[in-house]
PDB file of C-alpha atoms in Angstrom:
ATOM      1  CA  SER A   1     107.470  46.423-100.941  1.00 91.00           C
ATOM      2  CA  VAL A   2     103.128  46.809-102.386  1.00 95.00           C
ATOM      3  CA  THR A   3     101.937  45.337-105.849  1.00 96.00           C
ATOM      4  CA  PHE A   4      99.227  45.980-107.661  1.00 96.00           C
ATOM      5  CA  ALA A   5      98.577  42.777-109.856  1.00 95.00           C
ATOM      6  CA  SER A   6      96.569  42.090-112.515  1.00 91.00           C
ATOM      7  CA  ILE A   7      95.503  44.898-113.413  1.00 93.00           C
ATOM      8  CA  PRO A   8      92.637  45.220-116.024  1.00 89.00           C
ATOM      9  CA  GLN A   9      93.887  45.321-119.696  1.00 90.00           C
ATOM     10  CA  THR A  10      90.318  46.820-120.484  1.00 86.00           C
ATOM     11  CA  GLY A  11      87.732  49.628-119.375  1.00 83.00           C
ATOM     12  CA  TYR A  12      90.611  51.889-118.848  1.00 89.00           C
ATOM     13  CA  THR A  13      93.066  54.343-120.675  1.00 93.00           C
ATOM     14  CA  ASP A  14      94.737  55.322-117.967  1.00 95.00           C
ATOM     15  CA  LEU A  15      95.943  54.650-114.204  1.00 96.00           C
ATOM     16  CA  LYS A  16      96.685  56.918-110.993  1.00 97.00           C
ATOM     17  CA  VAL A  17      98.259  55.987-107.885  1.00 97.00           C
ATOM     18  CA  VAL A  18      98.137  57.701-105.344  1.00 96.00           C
ATOM     19  CA  VAL A  19     100.930  57.135-102.279  1.00 96.00           C
ATOM     20  CA  ARG A  20     101.260  58.433 -98.500  1.00 94.00           C
ATOM     21  CA  ALA A  21     104.131  56.519 -97.402  1.00 92.00           C
ATOM     22  CA  ARG A  22     107.235  56.783 -94.680  1.00 90.00           C
ATOM     23  CA  GLY A  23     109.921  54.020 -94.539  1.00 88.00           C
ATOM     24  CA  THR A  24     111.463  52.460 -91.323  1.00 87.00           C
ATOM     25  CA  THR A  25     115.319  53.497 -92.618  1.00 84.00           C
ATOM     26  CA  ASN A  26     117.102  57.628 -93.131  1.00 77.00           C
ATOM     27  CA  GLY A  27     117.447  58.345 -96.836  1.00 69.00           C
ATOM     28  CA  GLY A  28     116.052  57.476 -99.898  1.00 77.00           C
ATOM     29  CA  ALA A  29     113.347  57.856-102.522  1.00 88.00           C
ATOM     30  CA  LEU A  30     109.948  55.669-103.277  1.00 92.00           C
ATOM     31  CA  PHE A  31     110.544  53.607-106.679  1.00 94.00           C
ATOM     32  CA  ALA A  32     108.191  51.531-109.022  1.00 95.00           C
ATOM     33  CA  ARG A  33     108.603  49.219-111.411  1.00 97.00           C
ATOM     34  CA  PHE A  34     106.269  48.286-114.048  1.00 98.00           C
ATOM     35  CA  ASN A  35     105.559  44.275-114.843  1.00 98.00           C
ATOM     36  CA  SER A  36     108.980  43.234-112.768  1.00 96.00           C
ATOM     37  CA  SER A  37     111.299  44.382-115.425  1.00 97.00           C
ATOM     38  CA  SER A  38     114.404  46.631-113.828  1.00 95.00           C
ATOM     39  CA  THR A  39     115.306  48.061-117.519  1.00 95.00           C
ATOM     40  CA  GLY A  40     114.343  50.851-119.830  1.00 96.00           C
ATOM     41  CA  TYR A  41     113.749  53.553-117.294  1.00 96.00           C
ATOM     42  CA  SER A  42     114.778  57.041-117.567  1.00 95.00           C
ATOM     43  CA  THR A  43     114.044  60.051-115.643  1.00 94.00           C
ATOM     44  CA  LYS A  44     113.958  64.255-115.838  1.00 95.00           C
ATOM     45  CA  GLN A  45     113.616  65.422-112.724  1.00 94.00           C
ATOM     46  CA  LEU A  46     112.569  69.244-110.963  1.00 95.00           C
ATOM     47  CA  PHE A  47     113.224  69.637-106.958  1.00 92.00           C
ATOM     48  CA  GLY A  48     112.807  71.894-104.782  1.00 92.00           C
ATOM     49  CA  ASP A  49     113.255  72.634-100.659  1.00 87.00           C
ATOM     50  CA  GLY A  50     112.788  75.784-100.034  1.00 81.00           C
ATOM     51  CA  ALA A  51     115.806  76.883-100.525  1.00 86.00           C
ATOM     52  CA  SER A  52     117.134  76.023-103.449  1.00 91.00           C
ATOM     53  CA  THR A  53     115.688  74.324-106.798  1.00 93.00           C
ATOM     54  CA  GLY A  54     117.257  72.404-109.249  1.00 93.00           C
ATOM     55  CA  SER A  55     117.151  69.715-112.014  1.00 94.00           C
ATOM     56  CA  GLY A  56     118.355  66.534-112.641  1.00 90.00           C
ATOM     57  CA  ALA A  57     117.844  62.751-114.079  1.00 88.00           C
ATOM     58  CA  GLY A  58     117.012  61.410-110.969  1.00 78.00           C
ATOM     59  CA  GLY A  59     117.822  58.360-108.524  1.00 76.00           C
ATOM     60  CA  GLY A  60     116.631  55.573-110.263  1.00 73.00           C
ATOM     61  CA  GLY A  61     118.567  55.372-112.933  1.00 81.00           C
ATOM     62  CA  THR A  62     117.180  53.114-115.552  1.00 90.00           C
ATOM     63  CA  SER A  63     116.377  50.433-113.147  1.00 92.00           C
ATOM     64  CA  TYR A  64     113.444  51.813-111.778  1.00 93.00           C
ATOM     65  CA  VAL A  65     110.553  54.544-111.831  1.00 93.00           C
ATOM     66  CA  ASP A  66     111.910  57.435-109.311  1.00 92.00           C
ATOM     67  CA  CYS A  67     108.842  58.703-107.332  1.00 92.00           C
ATOM     68  CA  GLY A  68     110.423  60.739-105.495  1.00 88.00           C
ATOM     69  CA  ILE A  69     111.497  61.535-101.785  1.00 84.00           C
ATOM     70  CA  MET A  70     110.057  59.519 -99.557  1.00 85.00           C
ATOM     71  CA  GLY A  71     109.542  59.955 -95.528  1.00 82.00           C
ATOM     72  CA  GLN A  72     112.461  58.771 -93.246  1.00 81.00           C
ATOM     73  CA  SER A  73     112.760  57.431 -90.462  1.00 79.00           C
ATOM     74  CA  THR A  74     114.267  60.471 -88.932  1.00 79.00           C
ATOM     75  CA  ASP A  75     111.746  62.878 -90.217  1.00 81.00           C
ATOM     76  CA  THR A  76     109.193  64.563 -87.703  1.00 80.00           C
ATOM     77  CA  ALA A  77     107.173  61.755 -86.137  1.00 81.00           C
ATOM     78  CA  ASN A  78     103.976  60.321 -88.033  1.00 83.00           C
ATOM     79  CA  THR A  79     104.740  62.967 -91.196  1.00 85.00           C
ATOM     80  CA  PHE A  80     103.792  61.283 -94.388  1.00 90.00           C
ATOM     81  CA  SER A  81     105.250  61.679 -97.781  1.00 90.00           C
ATOM     82  CA  ASN A  82     102.498  61.745-100.534  1.00 94.00           C
ATOM     83  CA  GLN A  83     103.139  60.881-104.220  1.00 95.00           C
ATOM     84  CA  GLU A  84     100.924  60.795-107.543  1.00 97.00           C
ATOM     85  CA  ILE A  85     101.803  59.080-110.083  1.00 97.00           C
ATOM     86  CA  TYR A  86     100.162  59.005-113.383  1.00 98.00           C
ATOM     87  CA  ILE A  87     100.159  56.694-115.930  1.00 97.00           C
ATOM     88  CA  PRO A  88      98.333  57.710-119.359  1.00 96.00           C
ATOM     89  CA  ASN A  89      97.748  54.883-122.213  1.00 96.00           C
ATOM     90  CA  TYR A  90      99.050  52.361-120.325  1.00 97.00           C
ATOM     91  CA  THR A  91      97.825  49.009-122.552  1.00 95.00           C
ATOM     92  CA  SER A  92      99.197  50.718-125.840  1.00 95.00           C
ATOM     93  CA  SER A  93     102.159  49.050-127.348  1.00 96.00           C
ATOM     94  CA  ASN A  94     104.158  52.126-127.430  1.00 96.00           C
ATOM     95  CA  ASN A  95     106.420  53.244-125.086  1.00 97.00           C
ATOM     96  CA  LYS A  96     105.181  54.415-121.726  1.00 97.00           C
ATOM     97  CA  SER A  97     105.233  58.063-119.989  1.00 96.00           C
ATOM     98  CA  VAL A  98     104.938  58.522-116.610  1.00 97.00           C
ATOM     99  CA  SER A  99     104.547  61.981-114.410  1.00 97.00           C
ATOM    100  CA  VAL A 100     105.167  62.368-110.954  1.00 97.00           C
ATOM    101  CA  ASP A 101     104.255  64.312-108.389  1.00 96.00           C
ATOM    102  CA  SER A 102     105.947  64.227-104.500  1.00 95.00           C
ATOM    103  CA  VAL A 103     105.907  66.207-101.023  1.00 92.00           C
ATOM    104  CA  ASN A 104     107.772  65.604 -98.164  1.00 89.00           C
ATOM    105  CA  GLU A 105     108.199  67.775 -95.441  1.00 83.00           C
ATOM    106  CA  ASN A 106     110.619  67.364 -92.120  1.00 79.00           C
ATOM    107  CA  ASN A 107     109.493  70.165 -89.843  1.00 75.00           C
ATOM    108  CA  ALA A 108     112.731  69.797 -88.215  1.00 68.00           C
ATOM    109  CA  THR A 109     114.958  70.942 -91.615  1.00 73.00           C
ATOM    110  CA  GLY A 110     112.721  71.277 -94.246  1.00 78.00           C
ATOM    111  CA  ALA A 111     110.362  70.672 -96.990  1.00 85.00           C
ATOM    112  CA  TYR A 112     110.776  68.784-100.331  1.00 87.00           C
ATOM    113  CA  ALA A 113     108.919  69.090-103.743  1.00 92.00           C
ATOM    114  CA  ILE A 114     109.870  66.929-106.633  1.00 93.00           C
ATOM    115  CA  LEU A 115     108.409  66.948-109.959  1.00 95.00           C
ATOM    116  CA  ASN A 116     109.297  63.341-112.298  1.00 95.00           C
ATOM    117  CA  ALA A 117     109.097  62.962-116.030  1.00 96.00           C
ATOM    118  CA  VAL A 118     109.887  59.370-116.681  1.00 96.00           C
ATOM    119  CA  LEU A 119     109.678  57.372-119.473  1.00 96.00           C
ATOM    120  CA  TRP A 120     109.437  53.246-119.709  1.00 97.00           C
ATOM    121  CA  SER A 121     111.162  52.316-123.012  1.00 97.00           C
ATOM    122  CA  ASN A 122     108.993  49.096-122.805  1.00 97.00           C
ATOM    123  CA  SER A 123     105.711  48.254-125.802  1.00 97.00           C
ATOM    124  CA  ALA A 124     104.084  45.800-123.281  1.00 97.00           C
ATOM    125  CA  ALA A 125     100.746  46.988-121.568  1.00 97.00           C
ATOM    126  CA  ILE A 126     101.502  47.352-117.668  1.00 98.00           C
ATOM    127  CA  THR A 127     100.104  44.697-115.825  1.00 97.00           C
ATOM    128  CA  SER A 128     101.621  44.648-112.338  1.00 97.00           C
ATOM    129  CA  VAL A 129     103.693  47.414-110.018  1.00 98.00           C
ATOM    130  CA  THR A 130     105.223  47.203-107.531  1.00 97.00           C
ATOM    131  CA  PHE A 131     106.385  49.832-105.244  1.00 95.00           C
ATOM    132  CA  THR A 132     109.972  49.376-102.782  1.00 93.00           C
ATOM    133  CA  PRO A 133     111.454  51.842-100.651  1.00 90.00           C
ATOM    134  CA  GLN A 134     115.182  52.808-102.400  1.00 86.00           C
ATOM    135  CA  ASN A 135     117.231  52.396 -99.050  1.00 81.00           C
ATOM    136  CA  GLY A 136     114.412  49.192 -97.340  1.00 75.00           C
ATOM    137  CA  PRO A 137     113.644  47.290 -96.287  1.00 81.00           C
ATOM    138  CA  SER A 138     110.053  48.154 -95.766  1.00 89.00           C
ATOM    139  CA  PHE A 139     106.881  50.884 -95.502  1.00 91.00           C
ATOM    140  CA  VAL A 140     105.987  51.642 -92.152  1.00 90.00           C
ATOM    141  CA  ALA A 141     102.966  50.920 -90.527  1.00 90.00           C
ATOM    142  CA  ASN A 142      99.704  53.816 -91.916  1.00 91.00           C
ATOM    143  CA  SER A 143     101.277  53.994 -95.556  1.00 92.00           C
ATOM    144  CA  THR A 144      98.793  53.796 -97.697  1.00 94.00           C
ATOM    145  CA  PHE A 145      99.116  53.070-101.524  1.00 96.00           C
ATOM    146  CA  SER A 146      95.636  53.333-103.318  1.00 95.00           C
ATOM    147  CA  LEU A 147      95.068  52.559-107.414  1.00 95.00           C
ATOM    148  CA  TYR A 148      92.731  53.991-109.739  1.00 92.00           C
ATOM    149  CA  GLY A 149      91.674  53.201-113.055  1.00 90.00           C
ATOM    150  CA  LEU A 150      90.433  56.385-115.639  1.00 90.00           C
ATOM    151  CA  ALA A 151      88.389  55.443-118.421  1.00 85.00           C
ATOM    152  CA  ALA A 152      88.610  58.339-121.168  1.00 81.00           C
ATOM    153  CA  LEU A 153      85.420  59.543-122.612  1.00 75.00           C
ATOM    154  CA  GLY A 154      83.094  57.308-124.267  1.00 73.00           C
ATOM    155  CA  THR A 155      85.414  54.460-122.856  1.00 73.00           C
ATOM    156  CA  THR A 156      83.202  52.291-121.196  1.00 67.00           C
ATOM    157  CA  PRO A 157      84.897  51.659-117.174  1.00 68.00           C
ATOM    158  CA  VAL A 158      85.111  48.121-116.097  1.00 66.00           C
ATOM    159  CA  ILE A 159      83.084  49.602-112.967  1.00 71.00           C
ATOM    160  CA  ALA A 160      80.459  51.812-114.180  1.00 73.00           C
ATOM    161  CA  PRO A 161      77.126  51.771-112.516  1.00 79.00           C
ATOM    162  CA  LYS A 162      74.170  49.633-114.339  1.00 82.00           C
ATOM    163  CA  ALA A 163      72.028  52.390-114.202  1.00 86.00           C
ATOM    164  CA  SER A 164      71.015  56.137-114.105  1.00 87.00           C
ATOM    165  CA  GLY A 165      69.408  58.686-112.346  1.00 90.00           C
ATOM    166  CA  GLY A 166      69.964  59.850-109.180  1.00 90.00           C
ATOM    167  CA  ASN A 167      71.688  63.253-107.556  1.00 89.00           C
ATOM    168  CA  ILE A 168      74.925  60.945-106.170  1.00 87.00           C
ATOM    169  CA  ILE A 169      76.173  57.637-107.189  1.00 84.00           C
ATOM    170  CA  ASP A 170      78.244  55.597-104.912  1.00 82.00           C
ATOM    171  CA  PHE A 171      79.582  52.354-105.264  1.00 79.00           C
ATOM    172  CA  ASP A 172      80.901  50.697-101.849  1.00 77.00           C
ATOM    173  CA  GLY A 173      82.569  47.946-103.548  1.00 72.00           C
ATOM    174  CA  THR A 174      79.577  45.754-104.083  1.00 79.00           C
ATOM    175  CA  TYR A 175      76.338  47.834-104.570  1.00 83.00           C
ATOM    176  CA  TRP A 176      76.228  50.592-106.581  1.00 84.00           C
ATOM    177  CA  ILE A 177      73.397  53.510-104.393  1.00 88.00           C
ATOM    178  CA  HIS A 178      71.190  56.094-106.232  1.00 90.00           C
ATOM    179  CA  THR A 179      70.018  58.578-103.957  1.00 92.00           C
ATOM    180  CA  PHE A 180      67.580  61.430-104.924  1.00 94.00           C
ATOM    181  CA  LEU A 181      67.454  64.305-103.366  1.00 93.00           C
ATOM    182  CA  THR A 182      64.831  65.923-105.751  1.00 91.00           C
ATOM    183  CA  SER A 183      61.991  63.727-107.884  1.00 92.00           C
ATOM    184  CA  GLY A 184      63.926  62.030-110.645  1.00 92.00           C
ATOM    185  CA  THR A 185      63.860  58.920-112.736  1.00 92.00           C
ATOM    186  CA  PHE A 186      66.045  55.534-112.190  1.00 91.00           C
ATOM    187  CA  THR A 187      66.563  54.030-115.096  1.00 90.00           C
ATOM    188  CA  PRO A 188      68.124  50.613-115.112  1.00 89.00           C
ATOM    189  CA  SER A 189      70.073  50.224-118.155  1.00 85.00           C
ATOM    190  CA  THR A 190      70.467  46.150-118.072  1.00 84.00           C
ATOM    191  CA  GLY A 191      67.932  43.805-115.890  1.00 86.00           C
ATOM    192  CA  LEU A 192      68.737  44.247-112.210  1.00 81.00           C
ATOM    193  CA  SER A 193      67.832  42.974-108.397  1.00 78.00           C
ATOM    194  CA  CYS A 194      67.398  45.840-105.873  1.00 71.00           C
TER     195      CYS A 194
END
């Protein structure tokens, strides 16, 4: 499994998780749980495979967030599924809505696209997210999971530049880099060591 723990409770309003995964077994989906909770999930699903379309309740039942189909051991070699999971208002004291966009391609037999609308009927703020393959036991090497915190306009993100100015502002995980492609003004918003 892959777990994002100690998710910040301030500075962001929404979460987005981007996944590139493939399982070590044949068949199954990618599932997620919030705060290790195994109750309160419901899913509505739209899907298509290039030949037919359909809708249904999703495969996670009430125990998981169904994150859609996942690349399998029998799929075309080195082909990974892709999922994007969006969780708005993750710290609110209301039930949490989640949207999932999932695609997987097996060049030998077809391609699949799934859209899921998920409701987690729980008022707790989301502090952790754990991903597991439906049929286990694990993910293959080079599967990636990226968590992004999104800040609504007017919200000061947890990780925010300490100055303005420059045509390009980058963050390498330790330092902020302000690149000036033309003349400009560098304006610190706090005392800095540069």
